[in-house]
Coordinates of C-alpha atoms in Angstrom, one line a residue:
M1 CA -114.3 23.5 -133.1
E2 CA -113.2 26.3 -130.8
L3 CA -114.7 26.7 -127.4
A4 CA -117.0 29.6 -126.7
L5 CA -115.3 32.8 -125.6
E6 CA -115.2 33.4 -121.8
K7 CA -117.7 35.9 -120.6
K8 CA -115.1 38.4 -119.3
Y9 CA -113.8 38.9 -122.8
R10 CA -117.1 39.3 -124.7
S11 CA -117.2 43.1 -124.4
L12 CA -113.6 43.2 -125.7
A13 CA -114.8 41.1 -128.7
A14 CA -117.6 43.5 -129.3
Y15 CA -115.2 46.4 -129.3
F16 CA -113.0 44.8 -132.0
S17 CA -116.0 43.8 -134.1
E18 CA -117.2 47.4 -134.1
S19 CA -113.7 48.7 -135.3
A20 CA -112.7 49.2 -138.9
N21 CA -109.3 50.7 -138.0
Q22 CA -106.1 49.2 -139.5
T23 CA -104.3 49.6 -136.2
I24 CA -105.6 49.8 -132.7
T25 CA -103.4 50.7 -129.7
L26 CA -104.9 50.1 -126.3
K27 CA -103.4 50.6 -122.9
F28 CA -103.9 47.8 -120.4
E29 CA -106.2 50.0 -118.3
E30 CA -108.3 50.8 -121.4
I31 CA -108.6 47.1 -122.2
E32 CA -109.9 46.5 -118.6
K33 CA -112.3 49.4 -118.9
I34 CA -113.8 47.8 -122.1
M35 CA -114.0 44.4 -120.5
G36 CA -115.2 45.4 -117.0
Y37 CA -112.8 42.9 -115.6
S38 CA -109.1 42.8 -114.6
L39 CA -106.6 41.1 -117.0
P40 CA -104.7 38.2 -115.5
S41 CA -101.3 38.9 -114.1
S42 CA -99.7 36.9 -117.0
A43 CA -101.1 39.4 -119.5
Y44 CA -99.2 42.2 -117.7
L45 CA -95.9 40.4 -117.6
N46 CA -95.7 38.0 -120.5
Y47 CA -95.7 38.8 -124.2
S48 CA -96.6 35.2 -124.8
W49 CA -100.0 35.5 -123.3
W50 CA -101.0 37.9 -126.1
K51 CA -99.5 35.7 -128.8
K52 CA -101.3 32.5 -127.8
T53 CA -103.8 31.2 -130.4
K54 CA -104.3 27.6 -129.4
A55 CA -106.4 25.8 -126.8
P56 CA -106.9 25.7 -123.9
A57 CA -106.5 29.5 -124.2
R58 CA -109.5 31.3 -125.6
H59 CA -109.0 35.0 -124.8
Y60 CA -107.4 35.6 -128.2
Q61 CA -110.7 35.0 -129.9
A62 CA -111.7 38.5 -128.7
W63 CA -109.6 40.0 -131.5
T64 CA -108.9 37.2 -134.0
A65 CA -112.6 36.6 -134.6
A66 CA -112.8 40.2 -135.8
G67 CA -109.7 39.9 -138.1
Y68 CA -107.1 41.3 -135.7
F69 CA -103.7 40.1 -134.6
V70 CA -101.2 41.3 -131.9
K71 CA -98.4 43.3 -133.5
Y72 CA -96.6 44.5 -130.5
V73 CA -96.8 44.4 -126.6
Q74 CA -95.2 46.8 -124.2
P75 CA -95.5 44.8 -121.0
N76 CA -97.5 46.5 -118.3
Q77 CA -98.2 49.5 -120.7
Y78 CA -100.0 48.9 -124.0
V79 CA -100.8 46.5 -126.8
V80 CA -100.8 47.2 -130.6
F81 CA -103.3 45.2 -132.7
G82 CA -103.2 45.1 -136.5
K83 CA -106.0 44.2 -139.0
T84 CA -105.3 41.0 -141.0
E85 CA -106.9 42.5 -144.1
A86 CA -105.7 45.9 -145.3
V87 CA -108.0 48.9 -144.8
P88 CA -108.1 51.5 -147.7
E89 CA -105.6 54.3 -147.0
N90 CA -108.2 57.0 -147.4
E91 CA -110.0 55.7 -144.4
G92 CA -108.5 57.4 -141.3
H93 CA -108.9 56.5 -137.7
Q94 CA -112.6 55.9 -136.7
D95 CA -113.9 56.1 -133.1
V96 CA -115.1 52.9 -131.6
L97 CA -118.1 53.2 -129.3
I98 CA -119.7 50.3 -127.3
I99 CA -122.5 50.4 -124.8
R100 CA -122.7 47.7 -122.2
P101 CA -124.1 47.1 -118.6
A102 CA -121.7 48.1 -115.8
L103 CA -120.0 45.3 -113.8
H104 CA -118.7 45.5 -110.3
G105 CA -115.2 45.8 -111.8
D106 CA -116.3 49.2 -113.3
A107 CA -116.9 50.8 -109.9
R108 CA -113.5 52.5 -109.6
F109 CA -113.6 53.9 -113.1
L110 CA -117.2 55.0 -112.6
S111 CA -116.3 56.9 -109.4
V112 CA -113.8 58.8 -111.4
L113 CA -116.3 59.5 -114.2
Y114 CA -118.8 60.8 -111.6
K115 CA -116.3 63.3 -110.3
K116 CA -115.1 64.4 -113.7
S117 CA -118.7 64.9 -114.9
K118 CA -119.2 67.5 -112.2
M119 CA -116.4 69.6 -113.7
E120 CA -116.5 68.8 -117.4
S121 CA -119.9 67.5 -118.5
K122 CA -121.9 69.7 -120.8
F123 CA -124.9 67.4 -120.3
L124 CA -126.1 66.8 -116.8
V125 CA -129.8 65.8 -116.9
Y126 CA -130.3 66.6 -113.3
G127 CA -128.0 68.1 -110.8
Q128 CA -124.2 68.0 -110.3
E129 CA -124.6 67.3 -106.6
Q130 CA -126.2 63.9 -107.4
Q131 CA -122.9 62.6 -108.9
E132 CA -121.0 62.2 -105.7
A133 CA -120.4 58.5 -105.0
S134 CA -117.6 56.3 -103.7
A135 CA -116.3 53.3 -105.6
K136 CA -117.5 51.0 -102.8
K137 CA -121.1 52.5 -102.9
I138 CA -121.1 52.2 -106.7
R139 CA -119.9 48.6 -106.6
Q140 CA -122.6 47.7 -104.1
Q141 CA -125.3 49.3 -106.3
I142 CA -124.1 47.6 -109.5
I143 CA -124.1 44.2 -107.8
E144 CA -127.6 44.8 -106.3
W145 CA -129.1 46.1 -109.5
N146 CA -127.6 43.3 -111.7
Q147 CA -129.0 40.7 -109.3
S148 CA -132.5 42.3 -109.4
G149 CA -132.6 42.4 -113.1
R150 CA -134.9 45.4 -112.9
S151 CA -132.2 48.1 -112.9
V152 CA -129.0 48.7 -114.7
I153 CA -126.2 51.2 -115.3
L154 CA -125.3 51.3 -119.1
L155 CA -121.8 52.5 -119.8
A156 CA -120.6 54.3 -122.9
I157 CA -117.1 53.3 -123.7
L158 CA -115.4 55.3 -126.5
N159 CA -111.9 54.2 -127.7
G160 CA -111.3 52.5 -124.4
E161 CA -112.5 55.3 -122.1
H162 CA -115.7 55.6 -120.1
V163 CA -117.3 58.7 -121.4
G164 CA -120.9 58.5 -120.1
Y165 CA -123.5 56.4 -118.5
M166 CA -127.3 55.9 -118.3
K167 CA -128.9 54.7 -115.0
I168 CA -132.2 52.9 -115.3
A169 CA -133.8 52.4 -111.9
G170 CA -136.7 49.9 -112.0
N171 CA -139.6 49.8 -109.6
D172 CA -140.2 47.0 -107.1
S173 CA -143.9 47.7 -106.7
K174 CA -146.0 45.2 -108.6
R175 CA -148.3 48.0 -109.8
A176 CA -145.3 50.0 -111.0
A177 CA -143.0 47.2 -112.3
H178 CA -143.6 48.3 -115.9
R179 CA -141.9 51.7 -115.4
A180 CA -138.4 52.9 -114.6
E181 CA -136.6 56.2 -113.9
V182 CA -133.6 57.2 -116.0
D183 CA -130.6 59.5 -115.4
L184 CA -128.0 60.3 -118.1
V185 CA -124.6 61.9 -118.1
V186 CA -122.0 62.3 -120.9
Q187 CA -118.7 64.1 -120.7
A188 CA -117.9 67.0 -123.1
H189 CA -116.8 65.4 -126.3
N190 CA -117.0 66.1 -130.0
N191 CA -119.3 63.1 -130.4
D192 CA -121.3 63.7 -127.3
M193 CA -124.7 63.8 -129.1
N194 CA -123.9 60.5 -130.9
I195 CA -123.0 58.9 -127.5
L196 CA -126.2 60.2 -125.9
S197 CA -128.3 58.8 -128.8
A198 CA -126.5 55.5 -128.5
L199 CA -127.2 55.3 -124.8
I200 CA -130.9 56.1 -125.3
Q201 CA -131.2 53.5 -128.1
K202 CA -129.5 50.8 -125.9
S203 CA -131.7 51.7 -122.9
E204 CA -134.8 51.0 -124.9
E205 CA -133.5 47.7 -126.2
W206 CA -132.8 46.7 -122.6
A207 CA -136.3 47.9 -121.6
A208 CA -137.8 45.7 -124.2
E209 CA -135.9 42.6 -122.9
K210 CA -137.1 43.3 -119.4
G211 CA -140.7 44.0 -120.3
I212 CA -140.5 47.6 -119.1
K213 CA -143.1 49.8 -120.9
R214 CA -142.3 53.4 -119.6
F215 CA -139.4 55.5 -118.9
E216 CA -139.5 58.7 -116.7
I217 CA -136.9 61.4 -116.3
T218 CA -136.6 64.7 -114.4
I219 CA -134.7 67.5 -116.1
L220 CA -133.9 71.0 -114.9
E221 CA -136.0 73.4 -116.9
E222 CA -133.0 75.5 -117.9
N223 CA -131.4 72.4 -119.5
A224 CA -132.8 73.0 -122.9
Q225 CA -130.2 70.7 -124.6
A226 CA -131.5 67.7 -122.5
R227 CA -135.1 68.5 -123.1
K228 CA -134.6 68.8 -126.9
L229 CA -132.7 65.6 -127.0
F230 CA -135.5 63.6 -125.2
E231 CA -138.2 65.3 -127.2
Q232 CA -136.5 64.1 -130.4
N233 CA -136.6 60.6 -129.0
A234 CA -140.4 60.8 -128.4
Y235 CA -140.3 61.8 -124.7
Q236 CA -143.2 64.1 -123.8
V237 CA -143.3 66.8 -121.1
E238 CA -145.9 65.7 -118.4
G239 CA -145.5 68.6 -115.9
I240 CA -143.4 71.3 -114.3
R241 CA -142.7 71.7 -110.6
K242 CA -142.0 75.3 -109.8
S243 CA -138.9 76.3 -107.7
S244 CA -138.5 72.7 -106.6
V245 CA -134.8 72.4 -106.5
S246 CA -131.9 74.7 -105.3
V247 CA -128.9 74.7 -107.6
H248 CA -126.0 77.0 -106.5
D249 CA -128.4 78.8 -104.2
T250 CA -130.8 79.5 -107.0
L251 CA -134.3 78.0 -107.1
Q252 CA -135.0 76.2 -110.4
N253 CA -138.0 74.5 -112.0
E254 CA -138.1 70.7 -112.7
V255 CA -139.5 69.3 -115.9
Y256 CA -141.0 65.8 -115.8
M257 CA -140.8 63.9 -119.0
G258 CA -142.0 60.3 -119.9
K259 CA -142.1 57.9 -122.9
V260 CA -144.4 54.9 -123.2
F261 CA -143.1 52.1 -125.4
K262 CA -145.5 50.4 -127.8

């Protein structure tokens, strides 16, 4: 009987379980982005670390449990995984998307994502100026939120790259403990609407686990794409604040939306 997979490799296992590709090539940094943890030094330097399939090692279960094996390793660069069972030739490469809570090891990558979202994102729920944050500040927030159990940052990881996130900020007040504020950003991508939908679905699963009954979000009125997406997911407009925020020296309205879970 094999021992349970270590916690740090569980997200990597989820990634492989979601894939139906015959071959997967991942850079070491992409693997760490999927995991939210750093790989051990031996993984960077030794081919043998990747080829181990016997106790006391357990990391290999992350891919072998999903039917993959290590085909090739370029030390300090990338790893090629192959599917044990052949995939039909007419099935091309499929994107692999996973959503997981951010860990403190994600802070550096999240900081980069925040900065990139200012320049590239087609979908900023609120304002670009809110995306400024240092890795240190993000790391501190992740640790505090994970400890509280009432707040979380959900990461969207597509093919080993962080492509979006959803912040869920809970309320410490006893009277308002049933509600949380959400913020959502996804980079420009062909699958951006699928990524957004996956984040929203995962956020509601998380809310159900935590006993949260209501989500609230503030959207710039001119962001019709955001409003439409949330309306499609049963969010309702609850009010509009006129000329309440200045964006690029232009006063804009804010739309308040909410959703109550049954």
